[in-house]
PDB file of C-alpha atoms in Angstrom:
ATOM      1  CA  MET E 264      -3.092 -44.075  71.231  1.00  0.00           C
ATOM      2  CA  TRP E 265      -4.011 -46.693  69.327  1.00  0.00           C
ATOM      3  CA  GLU E 266      -5.523 -45.369  67.301  1.00  0.00           C
ATOM      4  CA  LYS E 267      -2.971 -43.355  65.836  1.00  0.00           C
ATOM      5  CA  ILE E 268      -1.170 -46.589  65.478  1.00  0.00           C
ATOM      6  CA  ASN E 269      -4.120 -48.212  63.359  1.00  0.00           C
ATOM      7  CA  GLN E 270      -3.915 -45.044  60.984  1.00  0.00           C
ATOM      8  CA  ASN E 271      -0.090 -45.285  60.305  1.00  0.00           C
ATOM      9  CA  ARG E 272      -0.634 -49.345  59.151  1.00  0.00           C
ATOM     10  CA  LEU E 273      -3.268 -48.134  57.048  1.00  0.00           C
ATOM     11  CA  LEU E 274      -1.517 -45.756  55.333  1.00  0.00           C
ATOM     12  CA  ALA E 275       1.414 -48.070  55.533  1.00  0.00           C
ATOM     13  CA  GLY E 276      -1.155 -50.447  53.966  1.00  0.00           C
ATOM     14  CA  VAL E 277      -1.839 -48.682  51.038  1.00  0.00           C
ATOM     15  CA  ALA E 278       1.386 -47.167  49.804  1.00  0.00           C
ATOM     16  CA  GLY E 279       2.427 -51.282  49.580  1.00  0.00           C
ATOM     17  CA  PHE E 280      -0.270 -51.833  48.410  1.00  0.00           C
ATOM     18  CA  LEU E 281       0.263 -49.100  45.899  1.00  0.00           C
ATOM     19  CA  ALA E 282       3.728 -50.140  45.352  1.00  0.00           C
ATOM     20  CA  ILE E 283       2.939 -53.066  44.081  1.00  0.00           C
ATOM     21  CA  ALA E 284       0.349 -52.268  41.743  1.00  0.00           C
ATOM     22  CA  LEU E 285       2.064 -49.517  40.568  1.00  0.00           C
ATOM     23  CA  PHE E 286       5.612 -51.932  40.052  1.00  0.00           C
ATOM     24  CA  ILE E 287       3.232 -54.752  38.494  1.00  0.00           C
ATOM     25  CA  GLU E 288       1.964 -51.905  36.291  1.00  0.00           C
ATOM     26  CA  MET E 289       5.746 -50.992  35.420  1.00  0.00           C
ATOM     27  CA  GLN E 290       6.545 -54.272  34.345  1.00  0.00           C
ATOM     28  CA  GLY E 291       3.998 -53.552  30.864  1.00  0.00           C
ATOM     29  CA  LEU E 292       6.082 -51.651  29.492  1.00  0.00           C
ATOM     30  CA  PRO E 293       7.929 -52.534  26.619  1.00  0.00           C
ATOM     31  CA  SER E 294      11.374 -51.006  28.484  1.00  0.00           C
ATOM     32  CA  PHE E 295      11.347 -52.767  31.898  1.00  0.00           C
ATOM     33  CA  GLY E 296      13.921 -54.550  32.720  1.00  0.00           C
ATOM     34  CA  SER E 297      15.605 -55.244  28.323  1.00  0.00           C
ATOM     35  CA  LYS E 298      18.690 -53.928  27.386  1.00  0.00           C
ATOM     36  CA  ASP E 299      19.336 -50.764  25.653  1.00  0.00           C
ATOM     37  CA  ALA E 300      19.054 -51.872  22.013  1.00  0.00           C
ATOM     38  CA  LYS E 301      22.507 -51.398  20.033  1.00  0.00           C
ATOM     39  CA  LEU E 302      23.363 -51.418  16.464  1.00  0.00           C
ATOM     40  CA  GLU E 303      26.264 -54.041  16.315  1.00  0.00           C
ATOM     41  CA  CYS E 304      28.966 -51.380  15.360  1.00  0.00           C
ATOM     42  CA  GLN E 305      31.920 -52.753  13.356  1.00  0.00           C
ATOM     43  CA  ASN E 306      35.147 -51.297  12.002  1.00  0.00           C
ATOM     44  CA  GLU E 307      34.341 -48.058  13.441  1.00  0.00           C
ATOM     45  CA  SER E 308      36.241 -45.011  12.170  1.00  0.00           C
ATOM     46  CA  LYS E 309      36.632 -41.616  14.107  1.00  0.00           C
ATOM     47  CA  SER E 310      37.186 -40.230  11.192  1.00  0.00           C
ATOM     48  CA  SER E 311      34.090 -39.935  10.139  1.00  0.00           C
ATOM     49  CA  VAL E 312      32.035 -37.266   9.116  1.00  0.00           C
ATOM     50  CA  PRO E 313      28.397 -37.660  10.519  1.00  0.00           C
ATOM     51  CA  LEU E 314      25.775 -36.488   7.385  1.00  0.00           C
ATOM     52  CA  SER E 315      24.677 -33.200   6.387  1.00  0.00           C
ATOM     53  CA  GLU E 316      20.696 -31.468   6.209  1.00  0.00           C
ATOM     54  CA  THR E 317      22.058 -31.456   2.362  1.00  0.00           C
ATOM     55  CA  GLN E 318      23.381 -34.923   2.352  1.00  0.00           C
ATOM     56  CA  LEU E 319      20.522 -36.319   3.726  1.00  0.00           C
ATOM     57  CA  VAL E 320      17.869 -34.027   1.279  1.00  0.00           C
ATOM     58  CA  LYS E 321      20.248 -36.161  -1.539  1.00  0.00           C
ATOM     59  CA  LEU E 322      20.429 -39.360   0.256  1.00  0.00           C
ATOM     60  CA  ILE E 323      16.134 -39.573   1.061  1.00  0.00           C
ATOM     61  CA  ASN E 324      15.914 -38.540  -2.998  1.00  0.00           C
ATOM     62  CA  LEU E 325      18.112 -42.425  -4.309  1.00  0.00           C
ATOM     63  CA  LYS E 326      17.273 -44.253  -6.147  1.00  0.00           C
ATOM     64  CA  GLN E 327      17.247 -48.133  -5.988  1.00  0.00           C
ATOM     65  CA  GLY E 328      19.641 -49.702  -8.162  1.00  0.00           C
ATOM     66  CA  ASP E 329      21.977 -46.944  -8.513  1.00  0.00           C
ATOM     67  CA  SER E 330      25.599 -48.096  -7.771  1.00  0.00           C
ATOM     68  CA  LYS E 331      27.208 -48.100  -4.411  1.00  0.00           C
ATOM     69  CA  ALA E 332      30.175 -46.568  -5.436  1.00  0.00           C
ATOM     70  CA  SER E 333      27.878 -43.169  -5.977  1.00  0.00           C
ATOM     71  CA  VAL E 334      26.085 -43.674  -2.829  1.00  0.00           C
ATOM     72  CA  ARG E 335      29.671 -43.769  -1.079  1.00  0.00           C
ATOM     73  CA  SER E 336      31.227 -41.371  -2.838  1.00  0.00           C
ATOM     74  CA  LEU E 337      27.675 -39.034  -1.871  1.00  0.00           C
ATOM     75  CA  LEU E 338      27.254 -39.945   1.441  1.00  0.00           C
ATOM     76  CA  LYS E 339      31.424 -40.224   2.542  1.00  0.00           C
ATOM     77  CA  GLU E 340      32.789 -43.097   4.941  1.00  0.00           C
ATOM     78  CA  PRO E 341      30.847 -44.811   7.298  1.00  0.00           C
ATOM     79  CA  TYR E 342      30.740 -44.257  11.317  1.00  0.00           C
ATOM     80  CA  CYS E 343      30.481 -47.599  11.437  1.00  0.00           C
ATOM     81  CA  GLN E 344      29.478 -51.394   9.237  1.00  0.00           C
ATOM     82  CA  LEU E 345      26.874 -53.724  10.134  1.00  0.00           C
ATOM     83  CA  PRO E 346      27.998 -58.003   9.751  1.00  0.00           C
ATOM     84  CA  THR E 347      27.148 -59.064   6.608  1.00  0.00           C
ATOM     85  CA  LEU E 348      23.751 -60.188   6.705  1.00  0.00           C
ATOM     86  CA  GLU E 349      21.410 -62.064   3.948  1.00  0.00           C
ATOM     87  CA  ALA E 350      17.099 -60.765   4.440  1.00  0.00           C
ATOM     88  CA  ARG E 351      16.250 -62.984   1.002  1.00  0.00           C
ATOM     89  CA  LYS E 352      18.333 -66.110  -0.167  1.00  0.00           C
ATOM     90  CA  ASP E 353      21.870 -65.489  -1.457  1.00  0.00           C
ATOM     91  CA  ALA E 354      21.654 -62.085  -2.006  1.00  0.00           C
ATOM     92  CA  PRO E 355      24.134 -60.875   1.100  1.00  0.00           C
ATOM     93  CA  SER E 356      23.859 -57.015   2.143  1.00  0.00           C
ATOM     94  CA  GLU E 357      26.865 -55.140   3.296  1.00  0.00           C
ATOM     95  CA  ARG E 358      25.359 -52.447   5.436  1.00  0.00           C
ATOM     96  CA  ASP E 359      27.078 -48.821   6.614  1.00  0.00           C
ATOM     97  CA  VAL E 360      25.656 -46.815   9.574  1.00  0.00           C
ATOM     98  CA  TYR E 361      25.891 -42.800   9.555  1.00  0.00           C
ATOM     99  CA  LEU E 362      25.798 -40.230  12.514  1.00  0.00           C
ATOM    100  CA  VAL E 363      23.688 -37.290  12.021  1.00  0.00           C
ATOM    101  CA  LYS E 364      24.592 -33.241  12.161  1.00  0.00           C
ATOM    102  CA  SER E 365      21.272 -31.993  12.136  1.00  0.00           C
ATOM    103  CA  ASP E 366      20.580 -29.983  15.277  1.00  0.00           C
ATOM    104  CA  ASP E 367      16.738 -31.460  15.338  1.00  0.00           C
ATOM    105  CA  PHE E 368      18.794 -35.321  16.206  1.00  0.00           C
ATOM    106  CA  LEU E 369      21.829 -34.196  17.960  1.00  0.00           C
ATOM    107  CA  GLN E 370      19.769 -32.325  20.417  1.00  0.00           C
ATOM    108  CA  PHE E 371      16.532 -34.003  20.910  1.00  0.00           C
ATOM    109  CA  ASP E 372      18.056 -37.816  20.096  1.00  0.00           C
ATOM    110  CA  PRO E 373      21.908 -37.914  19.475  1.00  0.00           C
ATOM    111  CA  ARG E 374      21.444 -41.467  19.016  1.00  0.00           C
ATOM    112  CA  THR E 375      19.962 -41.383  15.859  1.00  0.00           C
ATOM    113  CA  ARG E 376      21.428 -43.167  12.977  1.00  0.00           C
ATOM    114  CA  ILE E 377      20.940 -43.933   9.915  1.00  0.00           C
ATOM    115  CA  VAL E 378      21.843 -47.353   8.414  1.00  0.00           C
ATOM    116  CA  VAL E 379      22.634 -47.392   4.481  1.00  0.00           C
ATOM    117  CA  LEU E 380      22.138 -51.101   2.816  1.00  0.00           C
ATOM    118  CA  TYR E 381      23.798 -52.857  -0.098  1.00  0.00           C
ATOM    119  CA  GLU E 382      23.569 -55.560  -1.990  1.00  0.00           C
ATOM    120  CA  GLY E 383      26.216 -56.188  -4.719  1.00  0.00           C
ATOM    121  CA  GLU E 384      26.977 -53.332  -5.975  1.00  0.00           C
ATOM    122  CA  GLN E 385      23.686 -52.003  -5.472  1.00  0.00           C
ATOM    123  CA  TYR E 386      22.454 -49.136  -3.499  1.00  0.00           C
ATOM    124  CA  MET E 387      19.039 -51.047  -1.689  1.00  0.00           C
ATOM    125  CA  GLY E 388      17.798 -48.021   0.872  1.00  0.00           C
ATOM    126  CA  TYR E 389      18.144 -46.466   4.200  1.00  0.00           C
ATOM    127  CA  ARG E 390      16.126 -46.595   7.121  1.00  0.00           C
ATOM    128  CA  PHE E 391      16.922 -44.572  10.476  1.00  0.00           C
ATOM    129  CA  TRP E 392      17.365 -45.915  13.699  1.00  0.00           C
ATOM    130  CA  VAL E 393      15.930 -43.748  16.306  1.00  0.00           C
ATOM    131  CA  ARG E 394      16.224 -44.664  20.058  1.00  0.00           C
TER     132      ARG E 394
ATOM    133  CA  MET W 238     -15.406 -43.495  75.493  1.00  0.00           C
ATOM    134  CA  GLY W 239     -18.624 -42.503  72.999  1.00  0.00           C
ATOM    135  CA  THR W 240     -16.634 -39.327  70.901  1.00  0.00           C
ATOM    136  CA  VAL W 241     -14.108 -41.498  70.910  1.00  0.00           C
ATOM    137  CA  ILE W 242     -14.943 -44.188  68.730  1.00  0.00           C
ATOM    138  CA  ASP W 243     -17.270 -41.103  67.000  1.00  0.00           C
ATOM    139  CA  GLY W 244     -13.588 -39.226  66.483  1.00  0.00           C
ATOM    140  CA  PHE W 245     -11.663 -42.106  64.997  1.00  0.00           C
ATOM    141  CA  MET W 246     -14.597 -42.846  62.368  1.00  0.00           C
ATOM    142  CA  LYS W 247     -14.254 -39.463  60.890  1.00  0.00           C
ATOM    143  CA  LYS W 248     -10.491 -40.118  61.153  1.00  0.00           C
ATOM    144  CA  PHE W 249     -11.369 -44.035  59.008  1.00  0.00           C
ATOM    145  CA  ALA W 250     -14.015 -42.518  57.469  1.00  0.00           C
ATOM    146  CA  SER W 251     -10.447 -39.316  55.554  1.00  0.00           C
ATOM    147  CA  LEU W 252      -8.512 -41.963  55.068  1.00  0.00           C
ATOM    148  CA  PHE W 253     -10.871 -44.619  53.557  1.00  0.00           C
ATOM    149  CA  GLN W 254     -11.915 -40.936  51.035  1.00  0.00           C
ATOM    150  CA  ARG W 255      -7.682 -41.148  51.169  1.00  0.00           C
ATOM    151  CA  ALA W 256      -7.310 -44.377  49.872  1.00  0.00           C
ATOM    152  CA  LYS W 257     -10.028 -44.579  47.568  1.00  0.00           C
ATOM    153  CA  ALA W 258      -8.868 -41.012  46.118  1.00  0.00           C
ATOM    154  CA  ALA W 259      -5.465 -42.875  45.496  1.00  0.00           C
ATOM    155  CA  VAL W 260      -6.883 -46.135  43.885  1.00  0.00           C
ATOM    156  CA  ILE W 261      -8.911 -43.902  41.627  1.00  0.00           C
ATOM    157  CA  LEU W 262      -5.741 -42.648  40.755  1.00  0.00           C
ATOM    158  CA  LEU W 263      -3.780 -45.188  40.385  1.00  0.00           C
ATOM    159  CA  SER W 264      -6.437 -47.098  38.088  1.00  0.00           C
ATOM    160  CA  MET W 265      -6.778 -43.344  36.137  1.00  0.00           C
ATOM    161  CA  ALA W 266      -2.913 -44.346  35.273  1.00  0.00           C
ATOM    162  CA  VAL W 267      -3.542 -48.070  34.270  1.00  0.00           C
ATOM    163  CA  LEU W 268      -6.859 -46.859  32.218  1.00  0.00           C
ATOM    164  CA  SER W 269      -4.882 -44.384  30.094  1.00  0.00           C
ATOM    165  CA  SER W 270      -1.972 -46.615  29.957  1.00  0.00           C
ATOM    166  CA  CYS W 271      -3.618 -48.674  27.865  1.00  0.00           C
ATOM    167  CA  ALA W 272      -5.251 -45.744  25.867  1.00  0.00           C
ATOM    168  CA  ALA W 273      -1.766 -45.273  25.074  1.00  0.00           C
ATOM    169  CA  VAL W 274      -1.128 -48.998  24.102  1.00  0.00           C
ATOM    170  CA  SER W 275      -4.312 -48.845  22.118  1.00  0.00           C
ATOM    171  CA  SER W 276      -3.659 -45.197  19.872  1.00  0.00           C
ATOM    172  CA  GLU W 277      -1.681 -48.776  17.871  1.00  0.00           C
ATOM    173  CA  PRO W 278       0.407 -48.047  15.096  1.00  0.00           C
ATOM    174  CA  THR W 279      -0.739 -48.621  11.642  1.00  0.00           C
ATOM    175  CA  ILE W 280       1.158 -48.798   7.700  1.00  0.00           C
ATOM    176  CA  GLN W 281      -1.558 -48.432   5.097  1.00  0.00           C
ATOM    177  CA  GLU W 282      -2.178 -51.141   2.861  1.00  0.00           C
ATOM    178  CA  LEU W 283       1.082 -52.106   0.570  1.00  0.00           C
ATOM    179  CA  PRO W 284       1.725 -51.934  -3.649  1.00  0.00           C
ATOM    180  CA  LEU W 285       2.581 -54.641  -4.389  1.00  0.00           C
ATOM    181  CA  TYR W 286       4.658 -55.564  -7.328  1.00  0.00           C
ATOM    182  CA  GLN W 287       3.157 -59.005  -7.877  1.00  0.00           C
ATOM    183  CA  ASN W 288      -0.487 -58.220  -7.021  1.00  0.00           C
ATOM    184  CA  TRP W 289      -3.273 -60.743  -6.502  1.00  0.00           C
ATOM    185  CA  GLU W 290      -6.848 -59.714  -4.997  1.00  0.00           C
ATOM    186  CA  LEU W 291      -7.491 -62.590  -2.773  1.00  0.00           C
ATOM    187  CA  GLN W 292      -4.765 -62.205   0.160  1.00  0.00           C
ATOM    188  CA  PRO W 293      -3.919 -63.027   3.825  1.00  0.00           C
ATOM    189  CA  GLY W 294      -7.451 -61.008   5.174  1.00  0.00           C
ATOM    190  CA  SER W 295      -8.885 -61.241   2.175  1.00  0.00           C
ATOM    191  CA  GLU W 296     -12.858 -62.672   2.005  1.00  0.00           C
ATOM    192  CA  ILE W 297     -14.336 -65.043  -0.137  1.00  0.00           C
ATOM    193  CA  GLY W 298     -17.556 -66.940  -0.138  1.00  0.00           C
ATOM    194  CA  GLY W 299     -18.257 -65.721   3.413  1.00  0.00           C
ATOM    195  CA  TYR W 300     -14.833 -66.571   4.236  1.00  0.00           C
ATOM    196  CA  LYS W 301     -11.223 -65.280   5.545  1.00  0.00           C
ATOM    197  CA  VAL W 302      -8.379 -65.844   3.116  1.00  0.00           C
ATOM    198  CA  THR W 303      -5.012 -66.647   5.083  1.00  0.00           C
ATOM    199  CA  GLY W 304      -2.252 -67.217   2.982  1.00  0.00           C
ATOM    200  CA  GLY W 305      -1.741 -66.117  -0.199  1.00  0.00           C
ATOM    201  CA  LEU W 306       0.959 -65.393  -3.072  1.00  0.00           C
ATOM    202  CA  GLY W 307       4.502 -65.295  -1.757  1.00  0.00           C
ATOM    203  CA  ASP W 308       3.614 -66.960   1.836  1.00  0.00           C
ATOM    204  CA  ILE W 309       5.403 -69.684   3.868  1.00  0.00           C
ATOM    205  CA  SER W 310       3.157 -70.706   6.514  1.00  0.00           C
ATOM    206  CA  ILE W 311       4.819 -72.075   9.699  1.00  0.00           C
ATOM    207  CA  ALA W 312       2.506 -74.817  12.134  1.00  0.00           C
ATOM    208  CA  LEU W 313       3.691 -72.630  15.540  1.00  0.00           C
ATOM    209  CA  ASN W 314       0.558 -74.550  17.599  1.00  0.00           C
ATOM    210  CA  GLY W 315       0.753 -71.551  19.473  1.00  0.00           C
ATOM    211  CA  GLU W 316       4.172 -70.688  19.779  1.00  0.00           C
ATOM    212  CA  SER W 317       5.610 -67.551  19.481  1.00  0.00           C
ATOM    213  CA  VAL W 318       7.046 -65.145  17.292  1.00  0.00           C
ATOM    214  CA  TYR W 319      10.180 -62.989  17.765  1.00  0.00           C
ATOM    215  CA  ALA W 320      11.515 -59.398  16.268  1.00  0.00           C
ATOM    216  CA  PRO W 321      14.944 -60.802  14.615  1.00  0.00           C
ATOM    217  CA  SER W 322      16.550 -57.025  15.228  1.00  0.00           C
ATOM    218  CA  THR W 323      15.049 -53.753  16.866  1.00  0.00           C
ATOM    219  CA  GLY W 324      12.474 -52.611  14.641  1.00  0.00           C
ATOM    220  CA  ASP W 325       9.218 -51.177  15.100  1.00  0.00           C
ATOM    221  CA  ALA W 326       6.057 -53.564  14.119  1.00  0.00           C
ATOM    222  CA  TYR W 327       2.824 -51.867  12.205  1.00  0.00           C
ATOM    223  CA  LEU W 328      -0.930 -53.440  12.172  1.00  0.00           C
ATOM    224  CA  ASP W 329      -2.805 -53.489   8.498  1.00  0.00           C
ATOM    225  CA  LYS W 330      -6.199 -53.505   7.966  1.00  0.00           C
ATOM    226  CA  ARG W 331      -6.484 -56.919   7.347  1.00  0.00           C
ATOM    227  CA  GLY W 332      -4.701 -57.822  10.854  1.00  0.00           C
ATOM    228  CA  CYS W 333      -1.212 -58.343   9.759  1.00  0.00           C
ATOM    229  CA  VAL W 334       1.691 -57.822  11.262  1.00  0.00           C
ATOM    230  CA  TYR W 335       4.550 -55.369   9.451  1.00  0.00           C
ATOM    231  CA  PHE W 336       8.192 -55.467  10.973  1.00  0.00           C
ATOM    232  CA  ALA W 337      10.653 -52.830  10.180  1.00  0.00           C
ATOM    233  CA  GLY W 338      13.712 -53.769  11.112  1.00  0.00           C
ATOM    234  CA  ALA W 339      16.292 -51.195  11.733  1.00  0.00           C
ATOM    235  CA  ASP W 340      19.142 -52.454  10.350  1.00  0.00           C
ATOM    236  CA  THR W 341      17.259 -53.939   7.563  1.00  0.00           C
ATOM    237  CA  PRO W 342      16.750 -51.267   4.843  1.00  0.00           C
ATOM    238  CA  ALA W 343      14.587 -51.517   2.101  1.00  0.00           C
ATOM    239  CA  TYR W 344      13.093 -54.587   3.865  1.00  0.00           C
ATOM    240  CA  LEU W 345      10.035 -55.522   5.964  1.00  0.00           C
ATOM    241  CA  PHE W 346       8.791 -58.442   7.000  1.00  0.00           C
ATOM    242  CA  ARG W 347       4.938 -59.148   6.855  1.00  0.00           C
ATOM    243  CA  PHE W 348       3.360 -61.765   9.858  1.00  0.00           C
ATOM    244  CA  CYS W 349      -0.593 -62.948   9.241  1.00  0.00           C
ATOM    245  CA  GLY W 350      -2.269 -65.397  11.624  1.00  0.00           C
ATOM    246  CA  LEU W 351      -0.643 -63.702  14.322  1.00  0.00           C
ATOM    247  CA  LYS W 352      -2.649 -62.965  17.835  1.00  0.00           C
ATOM    248  CA  SER W 353      -2.920 -59.600  19.601  1.00  0.00           C
ATOM    249  CA  PRO W 354       0.579 -58.642  18.440  1.00  0.00           C
ATOM    250  CA  LYS W 355       2.673 -56.341  20.640  1.00  0.00           C
ATOM    251  CA  LEU W 356       3.190 -53.068  18.620  1.00  0.00           C
ATOM    252  CA  GLY W 357       4.949 -50.485  18.129  1.00  0.00           C
ATOM    253  CA  GLN W 358       9.283 -50.430  19.284  1.00  0.00           C
ATOM    254  CA  LEU W 359      10.514 -53.739  19.477  1.00  0.00           C
ATOM    255  CA  GLN W 360      13.366 -55.261  20.736  1.00  0.00           C
ATOM    256  CA  ALA W 361      15.551 -58.009  19.037  1.00  0.00           C
ATOM    257  CA  GLY W 362      14.301 -61.249  19.755  1.00  0.00           C
ATOM    258  CA  GLN W 363      11.374 -59.556  21.958  1.00  0.00           C
ATOM    259  CA  ALA W 364       8.280 -61.779  21.349  1.00  0.00           C
ATOM    260  CA  ILE W 365       5.882 -60.161  19.145  1.00  0.00           C
ATOM    261  CA  ALA W 366       2.794 -62.707  19.312  1.00  0.00           C
ATOM    262  CA  LYS W 367       1.577 -66.501  19.373  1.00  0.00           C
ATOM    263  CA  ALA W 368       0.264 -67.532  16.533  1.00  0.00           C
ATOM    264  CA  ASP W 369      -1.595 -71.535  14.934  1.00  0.00           C
ATOM    265  CA  THR W 370      -0.753 -70.981  11.490  1.00  0.00           C
ATOM    266  CA  LEU W 371       2.266 -68.518  10.582  1.00  0.00           C
ATOM    267  CA  GLN W 372       2.276 -67.044   7.429  1.00  0.00           C
ATOM    268  CA  PHE W 373       5.511 -65.555   6.602  1.00  0.00           C
ATOM    269  CA  ALA W 374       7.034 -62.894   3.706  1.00  0.00           C
ATOM    270  CA  ALA W 375       9.417 -61.461   3.172  1.00  0.00           C
ATOM    271  CA  LEU W 376       8.996 -57.934   1.174  1.00  0.00           C
ATOM    272  CA  LEU W 377      11.754 -56.347  -0.479  1.00  0.00           C
ATOM    273  CA  LYS W 378      10.828 -52.403  -1.860  1.00  0.00           C
ATOM    274  CA  GLN W 379      11.706 -51.684  -5.722  1.00  0.00           C
ATOM    275  CA  SER W 380      12.973 -48.832  -7.650  1.00  0.00           C
ATOM    276  CA  ASN W 381       9.265 -47.757  -8.248  1.00  0.00           C
ATOM    277  CA  GLY W 382       7.793 -47.400  -5.009  1.00  0.00           C
ATOM    278  CA  LYS W 383       6.195 -51.599  -5.356  1.00  0.00           C
ATOM    279  CA  TRP W 384       6.794 -54.110  -2.465  1.00  0.00           C
ATOM    280  CA  ALA W 385       8.306 -57.299  -4.291  1.00  0.00           C
ATOM    281  CA  LEU W 386       7.306 -60.999  -2.247  1.00  0.00           C
ATOM    282  CA  VAL W 387      10.703 -62.728  -2.795  1.00  0.00           C
ATOM    283  CA  GLU W 388      12.157 -65.660  -0.905  1.00  0.00           C
ATOM    284  CA  PRO W 389      13.038 -64.484   2.796  1.00  0.00           C
ATOM    285  CA  ASP W 390      16.864 -66.716   3.836  1.00  0.00           C
ATOM    286  CA  LYS W 391      16.004 -69.154   5.868  1.00  0.00           C
ATOM    287  CA  ASN W 392      18.187 -67.945   8.935  1.00  0.00           C
ATOM    288  CA  LEU W 393      16.604 -65.031   9.598  1.00  0.00           C
ATOM    289  CA  LEU W 394      13.016 -66.272   9.167  1.00  0.00           C
ATOM    290  CA  GLU W 395      15.361 -68.779  11.863  1.00  0.00           C
ATOM    291  CA  ARG W 396      15.368 -66.518  14.692  1.00  0.00           C
ATOM    292  CA  THR W 397      12.044 -65.343  14.284  1.00  0.00           C
ATOM    293  CA  LEU W 398      10.675 -68.570  15.280  1.00  0.00           C
ATOM    294  CA  LYS W 399      13.626 -69.100  18.620  1.00  0.00           C
ATOM    295  CA  PRO W 400      13.895 -66.861  21.192  1.00  0.00           C
ATOM    296  CA  ARG W 401      16.613 -65.223  22.176  1.00  0.00           C
TER     297      ARG W 401
END
């Protein structure tokens, strides 16, 4: 009888130890307890069309310094915009956010976004936002 | 009586074996997660628009260069630097950290002098590392593929120095 109780106690102890160890271990993970990362989307558009693969290829081949008007006519209406930001002194930027139509992104990472940055009338660059 | 104790000892031994197996499994999990951390995201040396031979991380006269052209030196005195936005942190071979904000295309922010930085995906406001003296530089990609050192905006720099 007492033998049985001790066995259960030992198992409970081991289980407890493992639970505590796992908890400590999990706290080291980057996603533990942190909020889901989000872009500060403004002026969200319902009529915006996700970027096609053809548009993506053209986007990748754009040169820094291309005109904002020509890039916007290629990418069409953005999904949303980010608040104005100055990354360097006296150069306020406009940032457009696009969704991606490609299956690879839709199936495996539907939250993929592309951020496009302009300074003045110039296209500066893009960056993928994958989460 | 002897057999009861004997049986108990055997049970105990087998339980002990099981516990040991559990501990081994757990330590394997801990070790593998450490291994995942040690495969650090690195970045190749960037071609700089204004390239000086001596840069942070270079060596001169047997000493390490800690700052160079375009760096703003800040006496952090052991305090932390924080990710200015959601993004990714990479380590270069000189030991400097490059932060690529997901919402700041065309820009990279370089941090030198950090102590054991956190690399990979970071959330806005997440601590990257502590530093005694931080060397901060803002880099902007040029149309020829090179990176120019630019004057960083003070608000952005301030966000990297204050927790959220």
